[in-house]
PDB file of C-alpha atoms in Angstrom:
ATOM      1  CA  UNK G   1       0.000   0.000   0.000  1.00 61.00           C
ATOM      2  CA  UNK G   2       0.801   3.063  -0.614  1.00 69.00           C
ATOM      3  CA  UNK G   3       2.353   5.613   2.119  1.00 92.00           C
ATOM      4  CA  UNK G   4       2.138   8.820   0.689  1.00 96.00           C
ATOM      5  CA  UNK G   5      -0.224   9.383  -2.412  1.00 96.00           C
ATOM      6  CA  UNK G   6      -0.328  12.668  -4.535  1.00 96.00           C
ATOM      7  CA  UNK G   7      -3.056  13.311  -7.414  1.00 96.00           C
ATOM      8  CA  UNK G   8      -2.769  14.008 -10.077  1.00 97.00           C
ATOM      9  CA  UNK G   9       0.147  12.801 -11.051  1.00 95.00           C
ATOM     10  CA  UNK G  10       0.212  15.215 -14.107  1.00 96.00           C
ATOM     11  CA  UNK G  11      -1.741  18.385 -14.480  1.00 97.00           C
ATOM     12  CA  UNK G  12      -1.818  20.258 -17.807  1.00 97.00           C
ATOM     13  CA  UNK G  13      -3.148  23.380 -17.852  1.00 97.00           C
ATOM     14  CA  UNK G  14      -3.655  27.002 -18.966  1.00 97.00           C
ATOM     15  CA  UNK G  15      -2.505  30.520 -17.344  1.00 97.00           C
ATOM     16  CA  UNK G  16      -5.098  31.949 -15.125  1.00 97.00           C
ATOM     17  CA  UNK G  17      -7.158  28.644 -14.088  1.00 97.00           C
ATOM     18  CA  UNK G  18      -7.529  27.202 -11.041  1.00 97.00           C
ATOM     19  CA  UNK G  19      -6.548  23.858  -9.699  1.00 97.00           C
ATOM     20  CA  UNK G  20      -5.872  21.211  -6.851  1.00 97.00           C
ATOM     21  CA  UNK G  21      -3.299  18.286  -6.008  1.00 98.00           C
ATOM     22  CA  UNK G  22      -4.807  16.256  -3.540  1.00 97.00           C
ATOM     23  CA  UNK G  23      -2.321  14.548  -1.016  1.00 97.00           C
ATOM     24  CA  UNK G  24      -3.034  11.904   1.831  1.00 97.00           C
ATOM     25  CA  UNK G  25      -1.051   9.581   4.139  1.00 97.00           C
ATOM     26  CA  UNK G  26      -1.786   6.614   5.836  1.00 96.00           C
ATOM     27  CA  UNK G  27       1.140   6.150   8.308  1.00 94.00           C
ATOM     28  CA  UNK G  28      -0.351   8.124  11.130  1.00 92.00           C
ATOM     29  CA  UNK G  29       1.192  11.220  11.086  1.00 91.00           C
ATOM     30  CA  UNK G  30       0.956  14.136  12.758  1.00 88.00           C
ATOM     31  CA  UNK G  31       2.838  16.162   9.920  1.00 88.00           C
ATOM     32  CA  UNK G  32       2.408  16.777   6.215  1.00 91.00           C
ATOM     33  CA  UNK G  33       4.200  19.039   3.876  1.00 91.00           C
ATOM     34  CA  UNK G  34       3.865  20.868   0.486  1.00 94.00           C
ATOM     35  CA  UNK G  35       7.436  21.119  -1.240  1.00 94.00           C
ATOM     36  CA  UNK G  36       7.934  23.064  -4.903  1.00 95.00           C
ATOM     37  CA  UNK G  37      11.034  21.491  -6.875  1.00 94.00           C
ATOM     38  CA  UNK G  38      12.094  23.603  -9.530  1.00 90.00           C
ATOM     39  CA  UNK G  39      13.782  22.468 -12.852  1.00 87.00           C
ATOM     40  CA  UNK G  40      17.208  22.938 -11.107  1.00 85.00           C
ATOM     41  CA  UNK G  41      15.720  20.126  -8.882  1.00 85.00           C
ATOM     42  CA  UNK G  42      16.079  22.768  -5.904  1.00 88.00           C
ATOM     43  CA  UNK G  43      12.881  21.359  -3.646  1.00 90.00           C
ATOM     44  CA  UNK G  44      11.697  24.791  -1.100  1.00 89.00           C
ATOM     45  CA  UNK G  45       9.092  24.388   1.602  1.00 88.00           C
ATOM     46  CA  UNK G  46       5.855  25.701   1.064  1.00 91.00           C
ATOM     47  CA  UNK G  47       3.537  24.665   3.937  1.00 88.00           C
ATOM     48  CA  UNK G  48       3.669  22.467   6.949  1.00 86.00           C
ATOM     49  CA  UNK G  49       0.641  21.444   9.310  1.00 87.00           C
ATOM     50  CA  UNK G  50       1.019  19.511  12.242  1.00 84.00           C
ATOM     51  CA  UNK G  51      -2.475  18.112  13.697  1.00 82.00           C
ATOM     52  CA  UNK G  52      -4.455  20.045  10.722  1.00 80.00           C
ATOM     53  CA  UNK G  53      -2.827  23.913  12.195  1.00 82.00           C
ATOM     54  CA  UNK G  54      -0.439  25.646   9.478  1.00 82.00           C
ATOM     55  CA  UNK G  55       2.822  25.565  11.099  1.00 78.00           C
ATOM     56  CA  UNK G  56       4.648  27.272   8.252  1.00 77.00           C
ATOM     57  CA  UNK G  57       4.068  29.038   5.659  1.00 76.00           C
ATOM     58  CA  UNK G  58       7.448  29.880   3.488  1.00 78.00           C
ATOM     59  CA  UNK G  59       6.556  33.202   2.073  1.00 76.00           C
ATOM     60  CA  UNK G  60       4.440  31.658  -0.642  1.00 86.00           C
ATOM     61  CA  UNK G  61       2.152  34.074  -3.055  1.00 90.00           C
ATOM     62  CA  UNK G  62      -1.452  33.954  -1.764  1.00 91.00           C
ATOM     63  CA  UNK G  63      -2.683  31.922  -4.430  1.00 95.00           C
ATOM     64  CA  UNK G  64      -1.259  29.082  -3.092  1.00 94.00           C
ATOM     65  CA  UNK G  65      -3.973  28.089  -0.135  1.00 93.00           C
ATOM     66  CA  UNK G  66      -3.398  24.506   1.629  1.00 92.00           C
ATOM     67  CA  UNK G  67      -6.241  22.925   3.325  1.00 92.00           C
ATOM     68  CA  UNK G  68      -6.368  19.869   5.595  1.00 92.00           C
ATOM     69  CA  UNK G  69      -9.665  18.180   6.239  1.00 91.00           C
ATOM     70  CA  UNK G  70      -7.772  15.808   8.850  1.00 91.00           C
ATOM     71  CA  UNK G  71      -4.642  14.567   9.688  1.00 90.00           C
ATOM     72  CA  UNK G  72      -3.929  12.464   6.852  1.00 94.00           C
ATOM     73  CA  UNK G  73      -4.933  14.700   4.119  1.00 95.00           C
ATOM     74  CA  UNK G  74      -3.457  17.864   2.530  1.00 95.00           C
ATOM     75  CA  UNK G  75      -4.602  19.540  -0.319  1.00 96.00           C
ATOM     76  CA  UNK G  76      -3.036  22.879  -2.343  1.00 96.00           C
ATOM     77  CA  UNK G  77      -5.374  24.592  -4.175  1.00 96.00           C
ATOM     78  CA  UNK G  78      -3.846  27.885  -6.408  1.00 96.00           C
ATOM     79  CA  UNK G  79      -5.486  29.987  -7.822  1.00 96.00           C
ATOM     80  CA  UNK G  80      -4.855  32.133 -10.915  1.00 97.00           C
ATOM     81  CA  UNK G  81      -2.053  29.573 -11.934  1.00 97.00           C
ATOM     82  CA  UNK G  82       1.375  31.519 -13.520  1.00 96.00           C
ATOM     83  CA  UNK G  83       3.938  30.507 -16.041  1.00 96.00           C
ATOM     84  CA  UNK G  84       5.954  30.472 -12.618  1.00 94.00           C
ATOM     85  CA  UNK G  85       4.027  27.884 -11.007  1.00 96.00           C
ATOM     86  CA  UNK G  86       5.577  25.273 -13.768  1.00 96.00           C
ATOM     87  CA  UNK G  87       7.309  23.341 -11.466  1.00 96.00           C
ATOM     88  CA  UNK G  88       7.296  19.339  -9.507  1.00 97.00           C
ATOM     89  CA  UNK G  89       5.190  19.286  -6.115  1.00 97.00           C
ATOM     90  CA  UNK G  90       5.691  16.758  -3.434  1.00 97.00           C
ATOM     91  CA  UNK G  91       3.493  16.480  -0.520  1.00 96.00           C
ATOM     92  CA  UNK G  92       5.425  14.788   2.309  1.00 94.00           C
ATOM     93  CA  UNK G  93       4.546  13.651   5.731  1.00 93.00           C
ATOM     94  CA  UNK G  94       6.678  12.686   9.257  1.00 89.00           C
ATOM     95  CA  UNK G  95       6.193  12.848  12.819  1.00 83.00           C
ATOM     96  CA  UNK G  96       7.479  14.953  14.747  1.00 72.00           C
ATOM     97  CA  UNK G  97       8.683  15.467  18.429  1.00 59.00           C
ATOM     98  CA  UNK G  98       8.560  18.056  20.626  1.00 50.00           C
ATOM     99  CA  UNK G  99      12.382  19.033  21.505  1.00 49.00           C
ATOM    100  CA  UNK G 100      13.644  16.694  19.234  1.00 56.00           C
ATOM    101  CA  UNK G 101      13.316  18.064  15.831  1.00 63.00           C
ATOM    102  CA  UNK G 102      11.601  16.659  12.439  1.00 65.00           C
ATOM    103  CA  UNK G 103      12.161  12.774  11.782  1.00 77.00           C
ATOM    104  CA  UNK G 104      12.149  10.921   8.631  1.00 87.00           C
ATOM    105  CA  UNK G 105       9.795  12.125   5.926  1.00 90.00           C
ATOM    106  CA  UNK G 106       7.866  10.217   3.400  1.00 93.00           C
ATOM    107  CA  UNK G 107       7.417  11.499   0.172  1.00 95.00           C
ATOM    108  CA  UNK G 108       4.516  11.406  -2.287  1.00 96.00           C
ATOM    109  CA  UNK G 109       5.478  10.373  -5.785  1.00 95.00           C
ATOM    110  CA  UNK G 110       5.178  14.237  -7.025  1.00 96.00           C
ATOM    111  CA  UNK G 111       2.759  15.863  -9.463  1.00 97.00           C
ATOM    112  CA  UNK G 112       4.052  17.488 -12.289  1.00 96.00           C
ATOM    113  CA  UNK G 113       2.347  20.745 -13.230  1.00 97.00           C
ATOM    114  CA  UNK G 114       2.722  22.515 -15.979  1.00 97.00           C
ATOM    115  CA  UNK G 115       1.454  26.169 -17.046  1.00 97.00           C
ATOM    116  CA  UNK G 116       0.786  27.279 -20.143  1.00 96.00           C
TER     117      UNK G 116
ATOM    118  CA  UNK N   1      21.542  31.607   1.652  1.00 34.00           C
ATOM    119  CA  UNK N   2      20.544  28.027   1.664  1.00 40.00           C
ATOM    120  CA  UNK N   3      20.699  25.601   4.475  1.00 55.00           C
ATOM    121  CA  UNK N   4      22.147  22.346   3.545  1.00 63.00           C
ATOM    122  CA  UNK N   5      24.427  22.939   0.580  1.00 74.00           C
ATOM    123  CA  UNK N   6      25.968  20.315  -1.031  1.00 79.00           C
ATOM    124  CA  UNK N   7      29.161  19.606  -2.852  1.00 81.00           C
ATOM    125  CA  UNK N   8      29.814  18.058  -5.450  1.00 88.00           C
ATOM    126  CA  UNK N   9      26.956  19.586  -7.652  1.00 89.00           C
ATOM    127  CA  UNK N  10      27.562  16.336  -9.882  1.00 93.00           C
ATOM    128  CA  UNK N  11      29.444  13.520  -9.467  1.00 94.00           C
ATOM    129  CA  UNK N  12      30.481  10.922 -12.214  1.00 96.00           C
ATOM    130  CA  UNK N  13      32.008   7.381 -11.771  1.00 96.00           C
ATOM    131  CA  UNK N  14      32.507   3.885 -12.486  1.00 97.00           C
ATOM    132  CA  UNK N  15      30.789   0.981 -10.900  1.00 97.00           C
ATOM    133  CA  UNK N  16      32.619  -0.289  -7.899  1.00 97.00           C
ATOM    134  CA  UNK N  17      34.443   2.972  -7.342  1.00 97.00           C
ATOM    135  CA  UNK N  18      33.314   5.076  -4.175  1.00 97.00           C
ATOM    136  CA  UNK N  19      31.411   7.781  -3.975  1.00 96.00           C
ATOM    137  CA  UNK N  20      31.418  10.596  -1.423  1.00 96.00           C
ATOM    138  CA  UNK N  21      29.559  13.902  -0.922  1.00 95.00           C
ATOM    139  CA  UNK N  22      29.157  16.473   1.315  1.00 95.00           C
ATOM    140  CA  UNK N  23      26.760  18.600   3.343  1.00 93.00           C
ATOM    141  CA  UNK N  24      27.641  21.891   4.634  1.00 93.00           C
ATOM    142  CA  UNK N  25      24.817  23.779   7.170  1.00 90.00           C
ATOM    143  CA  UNK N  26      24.572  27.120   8.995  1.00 87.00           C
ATOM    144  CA  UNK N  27      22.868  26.623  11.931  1.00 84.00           C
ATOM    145  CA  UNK N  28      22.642  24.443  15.042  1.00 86.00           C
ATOM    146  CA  UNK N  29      20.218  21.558  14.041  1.00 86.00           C
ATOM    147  CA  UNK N  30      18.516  18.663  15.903  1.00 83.00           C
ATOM    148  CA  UNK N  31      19.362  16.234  13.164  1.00 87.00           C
ATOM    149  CA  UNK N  32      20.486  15.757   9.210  1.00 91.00           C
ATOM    150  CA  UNK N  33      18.928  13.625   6.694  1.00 93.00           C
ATOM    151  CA  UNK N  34      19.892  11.774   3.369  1.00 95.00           C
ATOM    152  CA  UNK N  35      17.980  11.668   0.869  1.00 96.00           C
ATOM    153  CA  UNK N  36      18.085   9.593  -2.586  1.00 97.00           C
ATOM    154  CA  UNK N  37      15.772  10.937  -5.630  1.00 96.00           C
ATOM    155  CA  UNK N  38      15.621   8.731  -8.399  1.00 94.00           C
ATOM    156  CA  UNK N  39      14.372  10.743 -12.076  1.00 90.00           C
ATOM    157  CA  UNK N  40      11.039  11.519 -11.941  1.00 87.00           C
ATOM    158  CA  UNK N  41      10.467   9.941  -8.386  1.00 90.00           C
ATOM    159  CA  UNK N  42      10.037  11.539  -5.402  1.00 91.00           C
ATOM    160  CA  UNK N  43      12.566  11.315  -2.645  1.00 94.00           C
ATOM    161  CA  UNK N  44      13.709   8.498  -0.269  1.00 95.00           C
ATOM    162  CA  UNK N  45      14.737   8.713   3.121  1.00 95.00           C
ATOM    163  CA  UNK N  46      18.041   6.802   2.853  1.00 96.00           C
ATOM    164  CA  UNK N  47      19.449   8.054   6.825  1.00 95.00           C
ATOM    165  CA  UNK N  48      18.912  10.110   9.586  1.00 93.00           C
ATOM    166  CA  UNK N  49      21.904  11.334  12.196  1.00 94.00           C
ATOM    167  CA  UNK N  50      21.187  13.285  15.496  1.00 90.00           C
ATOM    168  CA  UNK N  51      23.275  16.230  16.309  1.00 90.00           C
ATOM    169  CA  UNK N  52      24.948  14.257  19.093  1.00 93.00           C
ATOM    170  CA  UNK N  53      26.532  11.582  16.761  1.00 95.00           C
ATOM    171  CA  UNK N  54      29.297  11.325  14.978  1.00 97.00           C
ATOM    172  CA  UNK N  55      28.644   8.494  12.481  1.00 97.00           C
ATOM    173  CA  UNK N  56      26.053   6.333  11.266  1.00 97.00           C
ATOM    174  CA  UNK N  57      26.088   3.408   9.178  1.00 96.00           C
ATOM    175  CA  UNK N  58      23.626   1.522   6.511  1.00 95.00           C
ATOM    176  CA  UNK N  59      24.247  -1.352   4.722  1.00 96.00           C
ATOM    177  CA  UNK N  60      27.111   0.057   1.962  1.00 97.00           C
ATOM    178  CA  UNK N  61      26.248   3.865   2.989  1.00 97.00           C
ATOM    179  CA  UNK N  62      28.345   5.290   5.883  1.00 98.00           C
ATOM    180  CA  UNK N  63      27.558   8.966   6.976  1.00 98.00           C
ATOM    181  CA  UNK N  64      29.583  11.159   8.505  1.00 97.00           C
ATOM    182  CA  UNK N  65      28.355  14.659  11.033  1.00 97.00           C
ATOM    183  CA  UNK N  66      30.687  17.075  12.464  1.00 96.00           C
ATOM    184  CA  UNK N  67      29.217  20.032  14.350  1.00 94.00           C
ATOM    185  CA  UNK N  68      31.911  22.028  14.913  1.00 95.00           C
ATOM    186  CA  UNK N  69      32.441  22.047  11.258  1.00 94.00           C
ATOM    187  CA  UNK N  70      28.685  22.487  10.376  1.00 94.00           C
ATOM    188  CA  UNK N  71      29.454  19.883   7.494  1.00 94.00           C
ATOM    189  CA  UNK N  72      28.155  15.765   7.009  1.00 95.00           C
ATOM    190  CA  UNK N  73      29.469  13.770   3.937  1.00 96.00           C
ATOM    191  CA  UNK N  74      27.634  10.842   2.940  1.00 97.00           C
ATOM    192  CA  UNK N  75      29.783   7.631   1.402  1.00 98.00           C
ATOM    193  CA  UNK N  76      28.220   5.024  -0.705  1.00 98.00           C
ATOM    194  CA  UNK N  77      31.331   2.073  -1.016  1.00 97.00           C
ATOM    195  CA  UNK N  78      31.046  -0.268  -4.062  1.00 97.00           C
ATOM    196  CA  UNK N  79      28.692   1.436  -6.249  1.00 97.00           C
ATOM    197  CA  UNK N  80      26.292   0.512  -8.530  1.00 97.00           C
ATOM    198  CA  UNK N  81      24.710   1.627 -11.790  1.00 96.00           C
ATOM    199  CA  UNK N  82      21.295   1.241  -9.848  1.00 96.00           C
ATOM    200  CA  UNK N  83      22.514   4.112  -7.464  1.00 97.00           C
ATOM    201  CA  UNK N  84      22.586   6.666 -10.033  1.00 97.00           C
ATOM    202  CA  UNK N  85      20.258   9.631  -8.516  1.00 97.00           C
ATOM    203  CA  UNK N  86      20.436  12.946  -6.891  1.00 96.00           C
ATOM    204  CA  UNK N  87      21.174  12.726  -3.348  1.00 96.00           C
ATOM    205  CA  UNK N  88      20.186  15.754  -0.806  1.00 95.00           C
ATOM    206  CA  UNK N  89      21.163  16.151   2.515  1.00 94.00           C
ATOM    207  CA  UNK N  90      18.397  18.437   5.059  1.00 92.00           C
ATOM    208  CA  UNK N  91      18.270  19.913   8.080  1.00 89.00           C
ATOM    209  CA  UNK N  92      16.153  21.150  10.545  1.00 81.00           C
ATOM    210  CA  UNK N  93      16.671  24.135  12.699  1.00 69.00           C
ATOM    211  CA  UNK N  94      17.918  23.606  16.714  1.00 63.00           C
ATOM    212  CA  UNK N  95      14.315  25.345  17.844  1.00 58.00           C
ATOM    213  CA  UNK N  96      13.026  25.364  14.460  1.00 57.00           C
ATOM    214  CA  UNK N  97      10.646  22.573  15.128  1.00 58.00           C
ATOM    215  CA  UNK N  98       8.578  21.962  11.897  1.00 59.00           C
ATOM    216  CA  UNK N  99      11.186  23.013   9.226  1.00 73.00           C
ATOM    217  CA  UNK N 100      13.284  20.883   7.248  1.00 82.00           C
ATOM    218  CA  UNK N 101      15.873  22.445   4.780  1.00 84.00           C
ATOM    219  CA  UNK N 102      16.556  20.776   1.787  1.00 88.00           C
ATOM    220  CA  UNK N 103      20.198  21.431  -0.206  1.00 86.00           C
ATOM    221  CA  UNK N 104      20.498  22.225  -4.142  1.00 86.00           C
ATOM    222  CA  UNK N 105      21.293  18.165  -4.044  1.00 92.00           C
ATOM    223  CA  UNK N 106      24.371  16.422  -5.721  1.00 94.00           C
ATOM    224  CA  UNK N 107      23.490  14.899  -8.863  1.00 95.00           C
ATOM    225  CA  UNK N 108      25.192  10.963  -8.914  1.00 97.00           C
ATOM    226  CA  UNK N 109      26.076   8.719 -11.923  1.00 97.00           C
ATOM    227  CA  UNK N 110      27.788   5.557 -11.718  1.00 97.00           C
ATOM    228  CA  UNK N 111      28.623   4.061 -15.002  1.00 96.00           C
ATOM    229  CA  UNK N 112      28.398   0.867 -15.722  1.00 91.00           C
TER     230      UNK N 112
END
């Protein structure tokens, strides 16, 4: 089964729309994450929840709104999709402990979007 | 700049041959991770070392930390064509809780 599932896979699509990659994890964490990798493979931090409460939020344009139903679910939604936005996402998930800092993530397989 | 930088950018060899990279950091951190992405995959956890070890070992990959120096290096021995991959070291913040920092990643192929 699956750990950490991402979908689409691949999204198509023009300048201007709107769109959503869903993410969820079944391994019982308290964590998940939205990462952007650019085409220099450079992967930045967009979002983090911990128990469904944004933890971070890495300077990311207000289009970009994450939304988590529960614990093991994720979703980015952005709006008025750019050129810019071309790019690999990966939603990842770990637990974490108080005091002791972030433990192994898990890593969706990535959905590729593309703007045009 | 970037947390978690690593060096070399690329890294070419033959099978069997060794392969070493390294990590350099910033900050104090709780821990630093390994990570192995494969083309068009996302990424792997390959090993995880606490701030209050030295070195850590898994099967053929043997990691290194070194606080003072704010720098880890990350060995594969005997390598294989199948290891060919980008490999990125992160980091999370001493106090930073929820934030890991991922590095620009060092870009691995073993020939065969």
């Amino acid at each position: 089964d699956t750990a950490v599932s991402q979908t689409p896979k691949y999204l198509v699509t023009q300048m201007g729309n709107d769109k959503s990659i869903k993410c969820e994890q079944n391994l019982g964490h308290d964590t998940m994450y939205w990462y952007k990798q650019d085409s220099k493979k450079f992967l930045k931090i967009m979002f983090s929840y911990n128990n469904k409460e944004l933890i971070i939020n890495e300077t990311v344009p207000n289009r970009f709104s994450p939304k988590s139903p529960d614990k093991a679910h994720l979703n980015l939604h952005i709006n008025s999709l750019e050129l810019g936005d071309s790019a690999v996402y990966f939603c990842a998930s770990s637990q974490v402990r108080a005091g002791v800092g972030t433990d192994t993530q898990y890593f969706g397989p990535g959905t590729r979007l593309t703007v045009l | 700049s970037q947390q978690g930088e690593e060096d070399p950018q690329a890294l070419s060899i033959q099978e069997g041959e060794n392969a070493t990279m390294n990590c350099s950091y910033k900050t104090s951190i709780n821990n630093l991770q390994w990570y192995r992405q494969n083309s068009g995959r996302g990424l792997v956890h390959l090993i995880l070392i606490r701030s209050n070890e030295r070195e850590k070992h898994s099967g053929r990959l043997r990691v290194t930390l070194d606080t003072s120096k704010k720098s880890s290096s990350l060995l594969i021995t005997a390598s294989r064509a199948a290891d060919t991959a980008s490999y990125f070291c992160a980091t999370d913040e001493r106090g930073g809780g929820f934030k890991t920092i991922f590095g620009a990643g060092t870009r691995l192929f073993v020939k065969a």
